[in-house]
Amino acid sequence: QVQLAESGGGLVQPGGSLRLSCAASERTSSRFVMAWFRQGPGKEREFVAAFRWNGGYTYYADSVKGRFTMSRDNAKNTVYLQMNSLQPEDTAIYYCAADGTIILSSIRTAGQYDYWGQGTEVTVSA
């Protein structure tokens, strides 16, 4: 059972930056897909970014492409989401997710992930 723990959320002004972290409780298989989703007030959970632990392409939602960067630290079993040029519409609870059997065509589908963190809240406001 993989446990995920997010951190790094907070209040930031428009145009500011935050870095979210997601620590996994154990070293997951290199085939695991790690992902970030978010859920804004009154909205459905939406895909933000994802990649496989063993490298390869990083997938981003169009709404964050060019502003957010997902990265990993294998030694720490941790993935990060660097968020720049934050806007009020980025306000949401951000969740880390993981799955060992997901296929790449489903990488943007929240229901395909077995493991979730508790979420960390990001508020972008002046």
PDB file of C-alpha atoms in Angstrom:
ATOM      1  CA  GLN A   1       0.000   0.000   0.000  1.00  0.00           C
ATOM      2  CA  VAL A   2       1.575   3.234  -1.162  1.00  0.00           C
ATOM      3  CA  GLN A   3       0.919   6.278   0.974  1.00  0.00           C
ATOM      4  CA  LEU A   4       1.303   9.754  -0.453  1.00  0.00           C
ATOM      5  CA  ALA A   5       1.702  12.965   1.506  1.00  0.00           C
ATOM      6  CA  GLU A   6       1.490  16.396  -0.107  1.00  0.00           C
ATOM      7  CA  SER A   7       2.887  19.597   1.325  1.00  0.00           C
ATOM      8  CA  GLY A   8       3.751  23.108   0.243  1.00  0.00           C
ATOM      9  CA  GLY A   9       0.362  24.693  -0.276  1.00  0.00           C
ATOM     10  CA  GLY A  10      -0.538  28.128   0.986  1.00  0.00           C
ATOM     11  CA  LEU A  11      -1.713  31.611   0.138  1.00  0.00           C
ATOM     12  CA  VAL A  12       0.078  33.425  -2.675  1.00  0.00           C
ATOM     13  CA  GLN A  13      -0.569  36.597  -4.620  1.00  0.00           C
ATOM     14  CA  PRO A  14      -1.356  36.517  -8.354  1.00  0.00           C
ATOM     15  CA  GLY A  15       1.866  36.153 -10.310  1.00  0.00           C
ATOM     16  CA  GLY A  16       3.578  34.384  -7.439  1.00  0.00           C
ATOM     17  CA  SER A  17       5.058  30.903  -7.154  1.00  0.00           C
ATOM     18  CA  LEU A  18       4.737  27.823  -4.968  1.00  0.00           C
ATOM     19  CA  ARG A  19       6.379  24.423  -4.973  1.00  0.00           C
ATOM     20  CA  LEU A  20       4.314  21.445  -3.918  1.00  0.00           C
ATOM     21  CA  SER A  21       5.886  18.206  -2.743  1.00  0.00           C
ATOM     22  CA  CYS A  22       4.512  14.671  -2.704  1.00  0.00           C
ATOM     23  CA  ALA A  23       6.420  12.134  -0.641  1.00  0.00           C
ATOM     24  CA  ALA A  24       5.744   8.445  -1.241  1.00  0.00           C
ATOM     25  CA  SER A  25       5.919   6.063   1.719  1.00  0.00           C
ATOM     26  CA  GLU A  26       8.022   3.594  -0.189  1.00  0.00           C
ATOM     27  CA  ARG A  27       9.995   3.284  -3.359  1.00  0.00           C
ATOM     28  CA  THR A  28       7.425   2.657  -6.022  1.00  0.00           C
ATOM     29  CA  SER A  29       8.128   0.625  -9.112  1.00  0.00           C
ATOM     30  CA  SER A  30       9.696   2.544 -11.942  1.00  0.00           C
ATOM     31  CA  ARG A  31       6.574   1.744 -13.952  1.00  0.00           C
ATOM     32  CA  PHE A  32       4.391   3.727 -11.560  1.00  0.00           C
ATOM     33  CA  VAL A  33       2.756   6.831 -12.931  1.00  0.00           C
ATOM     34  CA  MET A  34       2.805   9.814 -10.590  1.00  0.00           C
ATOM     35  CA  ALA A  35       0.334  12.618 -11.147  1.00  0.00           C
ATOM     36  CA  TRP A  36      -0.995  15.883  -9.811  1.00  0.00           C
ATOM     37  CA  PHE A  37      -4.702  16.702  -9.903  1.00  0.00           C
ATOM     38  CA  ARG A  38      -6.585  19.655  -8.486  1.00  0.00           C
ATOM     39  CA  GLN A  39     -10.109  20.431  -7.420  1.00  0.00           C
ATOM     40  CA  GLY A  40     -11.271  24.014  -7.267  1.00  0.00           C
ATOM     41  CA  PRO A  41     -14.311  25.276  -5.352  1.00  0.00           C
ATOM     42  CA  GLY A  42     -17.438  23.848  -6.920  1.00  0.00           C
ATOM     43  CA  LYS A  43     -15.465  22.097  -9.633  1.00  0.00           C
ATOM     44  CA  GLU A  44     -14.638  18.542 -10.534  1.00  0.00           C
ATOM     45  CA  ARG A  45     -11.184  17.146  -9.954  1.00  0.00           C
ATOM     46  CA  GLU A  46      -9.009  17.890 -12.957  1.00  0.00           C
ATOM     47  CA  PHE A  47      -5.704  16.655 -14.288  1.00  0.00           C
ATOM     48  CA  VAL A  48      -2.655  18.888 -13.891  1.00  0.00           C
ATOM     49  CA  ALA A  49       0.486  16.888 -14.728  1.00  0.00           C
ATOM     50  CA  ALA A  50       1.896  13.355 -14.755  1.00  0.00           C
ATOM     51  CA  PHE A  51       4.877  11.169 -15.646  1.00  0.00           C
ATOM     52  CA  ARG A  52       6.316   7.732 -15.016  1.00  0.00           C
ATOM     53  CA  TRP A  53       8.959   7.332 -12.321  1.00  0.00           C
ATOM     54  CA  ASN A  54      11.334   5.844 -14.892  1.00  0.00           C
ATOM     55  CA  GLY A  55      11.344   8.973 -16.991  1.00  0.00           C
ATOM     56  CA  GLY A  56       9.982   9.797 -20.374  1.00  0.00           C
ATOM     57  CA  TYR A  57       7.461  12.407 -21.345  1.00  0.00           C
ATOM     58  CA  THR A  58       5.788  14.678 -18.818  1.00  0.00           C
ATOM     59  CA  TYR A  59       2.144  15.371 -19.549  1.00  0.00           C
ATOM     60  CA  TYR A  60       0.543  18.706 -18.661  1.00  0.00           C
ATOM     61  CA  ALA A  61      -2.929  20.134 -18.817  1.00  0.00           C
ATOM     62  CA  ASP A  62      -3.171  22.938 -21.361  1.00  0.00           C
ATOM     63  CA  SER A  63      -4.179  25.354 -18.600  1.00  0.00           C
ATOM     64  CA  VAL A  64      -0.827  24.966 -16.807  1.00  0.00           C
ATOM     65  CA  LYS A  65       1.573  24.262 -19.674  1.00  0.00           C
ATOM     66  CA  GLY A  66       4.482  26.678 -19.585  1.00  0.00           C
ATOM     67  CA  ARG A  67       3.757  27.737 -15.993  1.00  0.00           C
ATOM     68  CA  PHE A  68       3.947  24.487 -14.003  1.00  0.00           C
ATOM     69  CA  THR A  69       6.804  21.988 -13.970  1.00  0.00           C
ATOM     70  CA  MET A  70       6.653  18.485 -12.514  1.00  0.00           C
ATOM     71  CA  SER A  71       9.887  16.890 -11.359  1.00  0.00           C
ATOM     72  CA  ARG A  72      11.177  14.030  -9.220  1.00  0.00           C
ATOM     73  CA  ASP A  73      13.844  13.193  -6.649  1.00  0.00           C
ATOM     74  CA  ASN A  74      14.321   9.447  -6.779  1.00  0.00           C
ATOM     75  CA  ALA A  75      16.511   9.360  -3.683  1.00  0.00           C
ATOM     76  CA  LYS A  76      13.746  10.968  -1.624  1.00  0.00           C
ATOM     77  CA  ASN A  77      10.802   9.133  -3.288  1.00  0.00           C
ATOM     78  CA  THR A  78       9.356  12.578  -3.844  1.00  0.00           C
ATOM     79  CA  VAL A  79       7.768  14.370  -6.765  1.00  0.00           C
ATOM     80  CA  TYR A  80       7.353  18.108  -7.011  1.00  0.00           C
ATOM     81  CA  LEU A  81       5.109  20.562  -8.767  1.00  0.00           C
ATOM     82  CA  GLN A  82       6.702  23.943  -9.322  1.00  0.00           C
ATOM     83  CA  MET A  83       3.957  26.457  -9.991  1.00  0.00           C
ATOM     84  CA  ASN A  84       4.841  29.853 -11.429  1.00  0.00           C
ATOM     85  CA  SER A  85       2.747  32.788 -12.609  1.00  0.00           C
ATOM     86  CA  LEU A  86      -0.108  31.643 -10.418  1.00  0.00           C
ATOM     87  CA  GLN A  87      -3.540  33.054 -11.104  1.00  0.00           C
ATOM     88  CA  PRO A  88      -6.769  33.085  -9.071  1.00  0.00           C
ATOM     89  CA  GLU A  89      -8.141  30.291 -11.257  1.00  0.00           C
ATOM     90  CA  ASP A  90      -5.339  28.064  -9.967  1.00  0.00           C
ATOM     91  CA  THR A  91      -6.953  28.160  -6.517  1.00  0.00           C
ATOM     92  CA  ALA A  92      -7.719  24.565  -5.591  1.00  0.00           C
ATOM     93  CA  ILE A  93      -6.844  21.641  -3.414  1.00  0.00           C
ATOM     94  CA  TYR A  94      -3.956  19.887  -5.123  1.00  0.00           C
ATOM     95  CA  TYR A  95      -3.727  16.117  -4.891  1.00  0.00           C
ATOM     96  CA  CYS A  96      -0.903  13.735  -5.632  1.00  0.00           C
ATOM     97  CA  ALA A  97      -1.872  10.406  -7.181  1.00  0.00           C
ATOM     98  CA  ALA A  98      -0.078   7.222  -8.152  1.00  0.00           C
ATOM     99  CA  ASP A  99      -0.835   4.003  -9.943  1.00  0.00           C
ATOM    100  CA  GLY A 100       1.172   1.003 -11.037  1.00  0.00           C
ATOM    101  CA  THR A 101      -1.028  -0.321 -13.808  1.00  0.00           C
ATOM    102  CA  ILE A 102      -2.428   2.733 -15.535  1.00  0.00           C
ATOM    103  CA  ILE A 103      -1.974   3.015 -19.276  1.00  0.00           C
ATOM    104  CA  LEU A 104      -0.794   6.261 -20.766  1.00  0.00           C
ATOM    105  CA  SER A 105      -4.042   6.866 -22.624  1.00  0.00           C
ATOM    106  CA  SER A 106      -5.792   7.098 -19.226  1.00  0.00           C
ATOM    107  CA  ILE A 107      -3.186   9.226 -17.531  1.00  0.00           C
ATOM    108  CA  ARG A 108      -5.508  12.238 -17.322  1.00  0.00           C
ATOM    109  CA  THR A 109      -8.406  10.298 -15.751  1.00  0.00           C
ATOM    110  CA  ALA A 110      -8.635  10.630 -11.972  1.00  0.00           C
ATOM    111  CA  GLY A 111     -10.673   7.452 -11.579  1.00  0.00           C
ATOM    112  CA  GLN A 112      -7.807   5.350 -12.941  1.00  0.00           C
ATOM    113  CA  TYR A 113      -5.502   6.078 -10.003  1.00  0.00           C
ATOM    114  CA  ASP A 114      -5.445   3.772  -6.982  1.00  0.00           C
ATOM    115  CA  TYR A 115      -3.419   5.873  -4.554  1.00  0.00           C
ATOM    116  CA  TRP A 116      -4.119   9.430  -3.413  1.00  0.00           C
ATOM    117  CA  GLY A 117      -2.729  11.872  -0.924  1.00  0.00           C
ATOM    118  CA  GLN A 118      -4.854  13.980   1.399  1.00  0.00           C
ATOM    119  CA  GLY A 119      -4.363  17.134  -0.644  1.00  0.00           C
ATOM    120  CA  THR A 120      -2.779  20.506  -0.012  1.00  0.00           C
ATOM    121  CA  GLU A 121      -4.653  23.752  -0.438  1.00  0.00           C
ATOM    122  CA  VAL A 122      -3.447  26.492  -2.744  1.00  0.00           C
ATOM    123  CA  THR A 123      -5.125  29.894  -2.656  1.00  0.00           C
ATOM    124  CA  VAL A 124      -4.183  32.593  -5.144  1.00  0.00           C
ATOM    125  CA  SER A 125      -5.548  35.932  -4.061  1.00  0.00           C
ATOM    126  CA  ALA A 126      -4.516  39.534  -3.695  1.00  0.00           C
TER     127      ALA A 126
END
